[in-house]
Short mmCIF file of C-alpha atoms in Angstrom, two decimals:
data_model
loop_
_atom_site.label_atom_id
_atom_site.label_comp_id
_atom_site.label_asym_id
_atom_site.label_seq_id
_atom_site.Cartn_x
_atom_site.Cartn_y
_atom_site.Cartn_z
CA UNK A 1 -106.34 102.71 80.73
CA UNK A 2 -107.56 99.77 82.93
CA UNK A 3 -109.68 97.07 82.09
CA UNK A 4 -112.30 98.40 84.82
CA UNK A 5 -111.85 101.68 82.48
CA UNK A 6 -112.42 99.22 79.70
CA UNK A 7 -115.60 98.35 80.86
CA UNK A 8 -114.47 94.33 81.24
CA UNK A 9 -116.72 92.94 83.90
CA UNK A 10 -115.38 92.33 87.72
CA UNK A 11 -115.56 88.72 86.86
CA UNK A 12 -113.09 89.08 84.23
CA UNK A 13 -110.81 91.30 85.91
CA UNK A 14 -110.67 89.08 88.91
CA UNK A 15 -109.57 86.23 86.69
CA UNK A 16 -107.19 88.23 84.92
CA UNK A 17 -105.11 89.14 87.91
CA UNK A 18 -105.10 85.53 89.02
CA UNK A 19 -102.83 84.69 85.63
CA UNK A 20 -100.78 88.31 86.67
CA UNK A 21 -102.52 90.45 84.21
CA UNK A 22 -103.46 93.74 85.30
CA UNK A 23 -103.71 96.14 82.52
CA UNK A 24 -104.81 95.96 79.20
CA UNK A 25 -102.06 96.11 76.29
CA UNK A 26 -102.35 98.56 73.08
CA UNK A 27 -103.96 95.92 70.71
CA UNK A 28 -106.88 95.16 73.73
CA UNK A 29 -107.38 98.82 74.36
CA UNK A 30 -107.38 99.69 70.80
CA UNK A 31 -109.94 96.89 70.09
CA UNK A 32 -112.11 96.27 73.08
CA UNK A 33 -114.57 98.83 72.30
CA UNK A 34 -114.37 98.35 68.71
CA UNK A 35 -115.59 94.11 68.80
CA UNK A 36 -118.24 95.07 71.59
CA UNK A 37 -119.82 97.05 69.12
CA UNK A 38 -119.86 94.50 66.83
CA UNK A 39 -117.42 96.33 64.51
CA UNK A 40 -116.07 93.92 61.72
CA UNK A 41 -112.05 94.58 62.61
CA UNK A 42 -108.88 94.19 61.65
CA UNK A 43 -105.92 93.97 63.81
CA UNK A 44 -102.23 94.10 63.64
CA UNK A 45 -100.42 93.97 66.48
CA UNK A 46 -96.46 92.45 67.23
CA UNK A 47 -95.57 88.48 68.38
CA UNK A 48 -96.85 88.34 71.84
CA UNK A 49 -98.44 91.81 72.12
CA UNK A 50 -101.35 89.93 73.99
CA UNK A 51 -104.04 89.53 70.65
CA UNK A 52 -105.54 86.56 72.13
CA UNK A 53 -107.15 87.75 74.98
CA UNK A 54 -107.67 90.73 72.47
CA UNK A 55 -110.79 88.89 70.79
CA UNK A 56 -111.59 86.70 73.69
CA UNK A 57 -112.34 89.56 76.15
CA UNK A 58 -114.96 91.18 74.08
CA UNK A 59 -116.15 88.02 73.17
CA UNK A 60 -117.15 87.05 76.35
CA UNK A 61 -118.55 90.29 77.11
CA UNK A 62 -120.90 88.93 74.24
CA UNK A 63 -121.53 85.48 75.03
CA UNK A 64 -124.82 85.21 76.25
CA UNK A 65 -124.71 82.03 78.90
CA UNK A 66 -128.19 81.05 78.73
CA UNK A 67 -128.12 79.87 75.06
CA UNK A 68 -127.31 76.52 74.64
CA UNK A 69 -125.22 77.53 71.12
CA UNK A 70 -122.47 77.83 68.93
CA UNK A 71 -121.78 81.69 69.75
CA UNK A 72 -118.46 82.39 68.20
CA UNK A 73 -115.66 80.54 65.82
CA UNK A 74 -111.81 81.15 65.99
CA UNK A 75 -110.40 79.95 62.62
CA UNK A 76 -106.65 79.13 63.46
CA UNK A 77 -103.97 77.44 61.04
CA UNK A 78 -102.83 75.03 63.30
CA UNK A 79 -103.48 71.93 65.97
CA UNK A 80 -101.25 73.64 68.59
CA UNK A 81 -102.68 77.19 68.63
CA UNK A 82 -106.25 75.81 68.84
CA UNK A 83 -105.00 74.05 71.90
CA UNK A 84 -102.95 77.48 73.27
CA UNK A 85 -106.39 79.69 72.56
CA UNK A 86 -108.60 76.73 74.12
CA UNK A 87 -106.30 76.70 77.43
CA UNK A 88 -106.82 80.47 77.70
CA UNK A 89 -110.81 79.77 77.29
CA UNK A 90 -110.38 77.23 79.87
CA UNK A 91 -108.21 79.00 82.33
CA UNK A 92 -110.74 82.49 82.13
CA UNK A 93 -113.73 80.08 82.89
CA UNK A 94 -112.60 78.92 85.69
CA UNK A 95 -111.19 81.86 87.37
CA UNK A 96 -113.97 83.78 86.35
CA UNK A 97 -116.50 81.67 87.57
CA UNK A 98 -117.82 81.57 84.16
CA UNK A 99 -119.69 78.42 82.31
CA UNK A 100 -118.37 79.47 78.72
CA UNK A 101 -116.53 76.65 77.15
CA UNK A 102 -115.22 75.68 74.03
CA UNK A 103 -114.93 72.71 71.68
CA UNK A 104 -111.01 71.78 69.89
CA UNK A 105 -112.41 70.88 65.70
CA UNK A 106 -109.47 69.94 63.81
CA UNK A 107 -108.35 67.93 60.60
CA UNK A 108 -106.85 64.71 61.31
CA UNK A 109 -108.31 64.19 64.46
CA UNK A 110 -111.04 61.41 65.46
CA UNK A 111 -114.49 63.51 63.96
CA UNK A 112 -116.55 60.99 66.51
CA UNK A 113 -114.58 62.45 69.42
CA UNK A 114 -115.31 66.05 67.95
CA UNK A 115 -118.73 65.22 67.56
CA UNK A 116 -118.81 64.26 71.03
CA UNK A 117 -117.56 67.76 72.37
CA UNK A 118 -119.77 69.33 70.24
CA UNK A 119 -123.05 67.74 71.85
CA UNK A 120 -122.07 69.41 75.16
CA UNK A 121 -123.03 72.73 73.58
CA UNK A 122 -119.77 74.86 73.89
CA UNK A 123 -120.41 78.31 73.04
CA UNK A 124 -117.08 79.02 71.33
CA UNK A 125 -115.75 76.56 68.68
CA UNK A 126 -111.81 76.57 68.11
CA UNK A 127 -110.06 74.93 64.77
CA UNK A 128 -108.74 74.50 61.74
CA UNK A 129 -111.75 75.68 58.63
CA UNK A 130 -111.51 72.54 56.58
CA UNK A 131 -113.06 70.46 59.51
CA UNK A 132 -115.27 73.02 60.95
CA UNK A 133 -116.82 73.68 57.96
CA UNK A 134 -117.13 69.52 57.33
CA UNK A 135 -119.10 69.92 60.59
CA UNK A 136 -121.17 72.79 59.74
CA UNK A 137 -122.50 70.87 56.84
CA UNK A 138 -123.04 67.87 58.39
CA UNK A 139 -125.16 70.35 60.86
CA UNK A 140 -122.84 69.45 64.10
CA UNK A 141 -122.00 73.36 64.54
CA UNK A 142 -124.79 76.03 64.28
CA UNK A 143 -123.38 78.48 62.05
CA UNK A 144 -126.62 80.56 62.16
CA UNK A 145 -126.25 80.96 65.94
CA UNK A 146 -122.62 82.43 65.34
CA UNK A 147 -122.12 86.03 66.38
CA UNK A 148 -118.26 86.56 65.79
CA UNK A 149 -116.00 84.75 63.23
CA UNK A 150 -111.89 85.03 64.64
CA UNK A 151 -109.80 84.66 61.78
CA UNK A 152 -106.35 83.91 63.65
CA UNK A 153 -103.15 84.72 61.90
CA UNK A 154 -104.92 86.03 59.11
CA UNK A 155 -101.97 86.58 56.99
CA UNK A 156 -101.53 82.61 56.92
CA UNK A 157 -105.23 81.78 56.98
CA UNK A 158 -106.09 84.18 53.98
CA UNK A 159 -102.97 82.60 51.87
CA UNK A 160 -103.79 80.43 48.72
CA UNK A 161 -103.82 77.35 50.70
CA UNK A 162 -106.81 78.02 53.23
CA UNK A 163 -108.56 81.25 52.14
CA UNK A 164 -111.28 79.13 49.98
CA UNK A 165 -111.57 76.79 53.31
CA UNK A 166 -112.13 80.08 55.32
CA UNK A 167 -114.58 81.93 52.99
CA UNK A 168 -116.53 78.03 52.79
CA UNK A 169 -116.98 78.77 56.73
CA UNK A 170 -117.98 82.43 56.59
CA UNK A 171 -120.92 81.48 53.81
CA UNK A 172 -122.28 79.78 56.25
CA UNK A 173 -123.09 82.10 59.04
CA UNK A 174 -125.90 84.83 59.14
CA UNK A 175 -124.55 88.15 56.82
CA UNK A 176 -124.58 90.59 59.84
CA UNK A 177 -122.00 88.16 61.73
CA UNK A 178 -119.30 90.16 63.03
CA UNK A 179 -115.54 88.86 61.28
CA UNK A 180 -112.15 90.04 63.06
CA UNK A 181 -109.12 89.46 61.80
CA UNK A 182 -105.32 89.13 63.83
CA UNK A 183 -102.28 88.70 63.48
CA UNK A 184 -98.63 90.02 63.49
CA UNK A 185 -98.20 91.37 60.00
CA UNK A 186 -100.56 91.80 58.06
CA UNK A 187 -99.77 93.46 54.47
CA UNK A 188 -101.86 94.61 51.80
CA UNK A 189 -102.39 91.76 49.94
CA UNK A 190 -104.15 90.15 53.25
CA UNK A 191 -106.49 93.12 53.21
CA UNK A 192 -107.29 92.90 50.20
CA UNK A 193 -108.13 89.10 50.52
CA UNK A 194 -110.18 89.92 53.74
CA UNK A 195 -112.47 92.20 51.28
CA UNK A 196 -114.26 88.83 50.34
CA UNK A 197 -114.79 88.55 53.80
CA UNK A 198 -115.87 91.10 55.68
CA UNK A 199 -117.37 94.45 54.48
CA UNK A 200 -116.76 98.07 56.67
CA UNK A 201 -113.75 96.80 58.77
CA UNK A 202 -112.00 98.93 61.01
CA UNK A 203 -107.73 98.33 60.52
CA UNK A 204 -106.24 98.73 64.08
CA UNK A 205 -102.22 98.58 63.94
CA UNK A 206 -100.35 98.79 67.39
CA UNK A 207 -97.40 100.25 65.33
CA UNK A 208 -96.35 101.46 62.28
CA UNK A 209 -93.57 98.72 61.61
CA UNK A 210 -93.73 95.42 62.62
CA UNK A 211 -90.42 95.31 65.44
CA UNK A 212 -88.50 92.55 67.26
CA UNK A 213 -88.80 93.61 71.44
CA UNK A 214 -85.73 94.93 72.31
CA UNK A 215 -85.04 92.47 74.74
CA UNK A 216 -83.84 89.72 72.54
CA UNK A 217 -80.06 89.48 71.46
CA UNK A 218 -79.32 88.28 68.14
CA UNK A 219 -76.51 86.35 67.27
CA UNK A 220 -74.85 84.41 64.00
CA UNK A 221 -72.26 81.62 63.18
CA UNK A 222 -71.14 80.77 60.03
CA UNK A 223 -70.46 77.47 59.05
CA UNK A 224 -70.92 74.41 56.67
CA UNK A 225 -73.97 73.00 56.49
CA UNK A 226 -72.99 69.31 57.50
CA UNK A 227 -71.90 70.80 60.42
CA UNK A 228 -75.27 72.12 61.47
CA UNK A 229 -76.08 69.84 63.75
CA UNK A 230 -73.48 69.50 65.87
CA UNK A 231 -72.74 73.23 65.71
CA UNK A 232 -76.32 73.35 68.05
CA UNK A 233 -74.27 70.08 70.41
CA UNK A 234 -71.89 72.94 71.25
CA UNK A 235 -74.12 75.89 71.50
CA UNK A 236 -75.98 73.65 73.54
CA UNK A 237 -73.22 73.11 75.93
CA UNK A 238 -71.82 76.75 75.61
CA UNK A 239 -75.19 78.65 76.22
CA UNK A 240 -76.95 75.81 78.38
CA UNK A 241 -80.47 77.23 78.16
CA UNK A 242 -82.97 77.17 80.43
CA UNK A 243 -85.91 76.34 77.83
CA UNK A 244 -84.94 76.45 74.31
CA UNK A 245 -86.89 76.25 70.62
CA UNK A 246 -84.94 74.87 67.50
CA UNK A 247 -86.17 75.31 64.61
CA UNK A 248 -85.52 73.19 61.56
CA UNK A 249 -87.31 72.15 58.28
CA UNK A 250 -86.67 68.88 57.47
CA UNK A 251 -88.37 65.64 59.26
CA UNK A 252 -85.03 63.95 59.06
CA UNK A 253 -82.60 66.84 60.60
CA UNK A 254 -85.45 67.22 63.58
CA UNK A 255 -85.52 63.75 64.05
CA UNK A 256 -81.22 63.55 64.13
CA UNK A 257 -80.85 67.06 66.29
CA UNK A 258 -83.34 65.77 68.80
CA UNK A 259 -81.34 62.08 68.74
CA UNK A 260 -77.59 64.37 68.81
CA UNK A 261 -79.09 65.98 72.07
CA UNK A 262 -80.54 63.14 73.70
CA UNK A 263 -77.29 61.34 73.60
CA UNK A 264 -75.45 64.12 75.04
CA UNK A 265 -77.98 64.26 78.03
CA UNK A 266 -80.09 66.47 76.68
CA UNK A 267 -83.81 66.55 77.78
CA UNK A 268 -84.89 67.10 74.15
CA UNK A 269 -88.43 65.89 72.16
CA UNK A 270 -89.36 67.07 68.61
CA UNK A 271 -92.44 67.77 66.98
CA UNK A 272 -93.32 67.91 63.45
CA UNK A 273 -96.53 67.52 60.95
CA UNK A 274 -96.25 63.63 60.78
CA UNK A 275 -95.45 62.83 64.53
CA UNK A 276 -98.88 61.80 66.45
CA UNK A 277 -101.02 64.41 67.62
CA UNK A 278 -101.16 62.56 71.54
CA UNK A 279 -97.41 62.58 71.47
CA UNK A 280 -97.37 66.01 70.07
CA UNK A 281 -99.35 66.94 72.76
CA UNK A 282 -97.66 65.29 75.60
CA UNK A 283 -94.40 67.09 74.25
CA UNK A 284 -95.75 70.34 74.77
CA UNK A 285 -97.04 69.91 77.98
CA UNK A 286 -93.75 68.88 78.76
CA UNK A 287 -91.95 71.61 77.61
CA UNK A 288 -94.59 74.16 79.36
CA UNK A 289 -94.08 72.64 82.34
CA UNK A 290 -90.54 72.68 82.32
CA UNK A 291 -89.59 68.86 81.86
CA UNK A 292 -88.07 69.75 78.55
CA UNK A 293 -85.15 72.02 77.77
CA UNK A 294 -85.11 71.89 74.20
CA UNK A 295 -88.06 71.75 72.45
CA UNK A 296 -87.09 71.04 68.31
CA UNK A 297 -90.13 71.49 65.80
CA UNK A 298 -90.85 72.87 62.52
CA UNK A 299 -92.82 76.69 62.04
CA UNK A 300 -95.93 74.82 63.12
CA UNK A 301 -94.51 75.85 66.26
CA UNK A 302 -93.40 79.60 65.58
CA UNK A 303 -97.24 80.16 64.88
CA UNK A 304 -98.91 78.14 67.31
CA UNK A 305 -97.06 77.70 70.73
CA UNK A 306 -97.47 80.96 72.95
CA UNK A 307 -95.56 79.27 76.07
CA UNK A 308 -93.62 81.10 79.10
CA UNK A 309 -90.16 81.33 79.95
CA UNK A 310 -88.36 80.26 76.33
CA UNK A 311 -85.11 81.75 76.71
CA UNK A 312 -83.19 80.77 73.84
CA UNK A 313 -84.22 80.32 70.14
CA UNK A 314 -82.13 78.69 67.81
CA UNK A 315 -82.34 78.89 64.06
CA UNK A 316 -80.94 76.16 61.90
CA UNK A 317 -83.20 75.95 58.96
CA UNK A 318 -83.28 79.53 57.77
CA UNK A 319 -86.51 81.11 56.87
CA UNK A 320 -87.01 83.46 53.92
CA UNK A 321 -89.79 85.66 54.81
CA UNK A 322 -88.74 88.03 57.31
CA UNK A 323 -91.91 88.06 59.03
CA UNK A 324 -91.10 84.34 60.07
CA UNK A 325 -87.89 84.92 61.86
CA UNK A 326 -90.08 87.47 63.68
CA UNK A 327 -92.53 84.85 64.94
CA UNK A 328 -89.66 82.42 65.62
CA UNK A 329 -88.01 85.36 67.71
CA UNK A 330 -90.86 86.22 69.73
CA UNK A 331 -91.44 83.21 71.18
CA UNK A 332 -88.70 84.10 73.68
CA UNK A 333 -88.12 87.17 76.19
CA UNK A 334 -91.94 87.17 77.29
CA UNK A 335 -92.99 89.36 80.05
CA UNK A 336 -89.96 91.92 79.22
CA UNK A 337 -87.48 88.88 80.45
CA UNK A 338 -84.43 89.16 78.32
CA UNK A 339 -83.95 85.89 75.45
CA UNK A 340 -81.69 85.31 72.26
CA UNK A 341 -82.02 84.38 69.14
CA UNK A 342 -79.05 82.37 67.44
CA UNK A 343 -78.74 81.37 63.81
CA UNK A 344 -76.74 78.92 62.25
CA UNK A 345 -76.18 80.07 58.62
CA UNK A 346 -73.77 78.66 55.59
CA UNK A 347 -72.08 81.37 53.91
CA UNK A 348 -75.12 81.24 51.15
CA UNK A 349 -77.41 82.27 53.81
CA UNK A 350 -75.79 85.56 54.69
CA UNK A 351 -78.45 87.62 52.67
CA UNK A 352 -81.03 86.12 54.74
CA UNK A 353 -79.25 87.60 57.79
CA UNK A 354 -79.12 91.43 56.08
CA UNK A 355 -83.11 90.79 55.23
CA UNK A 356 -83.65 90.68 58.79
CA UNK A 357 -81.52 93.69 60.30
CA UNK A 358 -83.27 95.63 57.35
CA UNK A 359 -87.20 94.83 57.85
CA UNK A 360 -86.75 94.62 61.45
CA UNK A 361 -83.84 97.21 62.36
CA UNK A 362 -82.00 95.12 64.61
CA UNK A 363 -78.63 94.24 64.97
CA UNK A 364 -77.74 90.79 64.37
CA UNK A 365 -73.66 89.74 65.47
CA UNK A 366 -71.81 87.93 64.14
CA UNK A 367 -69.85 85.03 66.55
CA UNK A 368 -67.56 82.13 66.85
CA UNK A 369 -66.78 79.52 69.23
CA UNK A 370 -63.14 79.40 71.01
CA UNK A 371 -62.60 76.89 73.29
CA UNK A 372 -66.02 75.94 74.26
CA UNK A 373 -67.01 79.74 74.55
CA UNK A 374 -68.84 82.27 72.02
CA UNK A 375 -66.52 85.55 71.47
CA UNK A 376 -66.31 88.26 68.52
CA UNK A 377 -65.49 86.67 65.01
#
């Protein structure tokens, strides 16, 4: 199907072609229709199976430019993915020709600056729920205006730690507002939360299983853990990425990896939860625009950062849930390009390795370096 098939507007279509997009991907197909009819929805679809534009097509099918309003909110976990789904409001604007904008509302961030954005009437409002719903009350944002609520990965956003936050937000828009949920995996326990959400909802999944693209290699080394660290200096030199993502836990290893490189001549930055939001955001641009090659951060990142031509992702914190060594792996090998995926493990970690073949049936090798180069173990 094409997006003229779709029904998208010329507008639209035009701008979509300017960023190389020409044809609509399973989740927007499967959903376009759905949202325009104000269906409440939710949606699984795989790490960079294109759910963004997903909800914002439809959305600004809806948007109704004459109204000076709050006409939709996307509810996201995290600063960086407000700022990935604002950029892709920004970018279809302009190359559409369109006056739809949208105002960044998050925690930890100057509120006078927010309220500031907000008095220029943006008809989408991107953030985090604790703030936007701080706003709501203190009657910056229009909830009653509000056609569509975007819960963004809803698995995380419906957890213990921000579902009250999220249902605070919904009470406050009109009861027919339309509610869509997204995300990667979504399990039975997340529908089951979304029940206090939204009532009728149509469940879209792309694909039975949640799978890793094909495209991405997977390797392993085994080693101890003080030698993390510098296990990555070699890699590093071995593999000699074009644009790479580490990922590791702890404030303290990020902050000693990202030193280790740098010393090596390494074009390396980190970021983490307690590093400043301008310099957070300066590092990103940076790595997007290809002044970085490694980019070293905690799973703030995995979730958030939806950025081209990551070739290489390295693992050196291990993560226990499957599902999040699927969103650390899909940041790489977009557009079909081919990435890899290397974990550095300590012989305790080994089960974590078999988790991941098993819920993602993928092959995951197991390696060793010889003289500067990675061969069969």
């Amino acid at each position: 199907m094409t997006f003229k098939e779709l029904g998208l507007q010329d507008n639209l279509i035009a701008a979509l072609n300017k960023q190389g997009i020409t044809e609509p991907t399973s989740i927007q197909e499967q959903t376009y229709d759905k949202i325009i009819n104000n269906a409440n929805v939710i949606a699984r679809s795989q790490t960079g199976s294109g759910k963004t534009l997903a909800y914002l097509l439809p959305i600004y099918a809806k948007i109704d430019e004459n109204l000076k309003s709050t006409q939709a909110i996307i509810l996201v976990p995290t600063h960086e993915l407000a700022m990935q789904v604002h950029k892709q409001v920004e970018l279809l604007s302009k190359n559409a020709n369109s006056s739809i904008s949208s105002a960044v509302i998050i925690g930890n961030a100057n509120i006078e600056r927010q309220i500031d954005a907000l008095k220029k009437k943006p008809a989408i409002v991107i953030g985090t729920a604790g703030r936007i719903h701080e706003l709501i009350k203190k009657r910056k944002i229009a909830a009653h205006t509000t056609k569509t609520i975007v819960i963004d990965e809803a698995d995380r956003m419906l957890d213990q730690n921000n579902i009250n936050a999220v249902k605070d937000v919904r009470k406050t828009a009109m009861r027919d507002t339309q509610v869509l949920l997204f995300s990667a995996s979504i399990n039975d326990k997340t529908i089951k939360s979304a029940h206090d959400i939204l009532t009728n909802p149509v469940i879209i999944k792309t694909s039975e299983k949640t799978n890793i693209p094909a495209n991405i290699e997977h390797l392993f080394f085994v080693i101890e853990q003080r030698d993390k660290l510098e296990m990555l200096r070699k890699l590093a030199k071995s593999i000699n990425p074009k644009k790479a993502m580490v990922f590791i836990n702890k404030a303290y290893d990020i902050e000693e990896a990202t030193q280790k490189l740098k010393y090596h001549q390494y074009n390396a930055e980190c970021i983490y939860g307690k590093v400043d939001k301008l310099k957070r955001k300066n590092t990103i641009n940076a790595f997007i625009n290809g002044k970085l090659q490694f980019l070293i951060a905690t799973d703030i990142a995995a979730r958030g950062l939806d950025i081209e031509g990551v070739t290489t992702i390295f693992n050196i914190s291990m993560p226990e849930d499957p599902k999040d060594y699927l969103h650390r792996a899909g940041r790489c090998a977009r557009n079909n390009e081919k990435g890899l995926c290397v974990s550095i493990i300590t012989e305790q970690e080994l089960p974590l390795i078999k988790s991941y073949q098993k819920a993602f049936g993928i092959n995951i090798l197991q390696k060793r370096l010889y003289q500067g180069k990675i061969v069969r173990k």
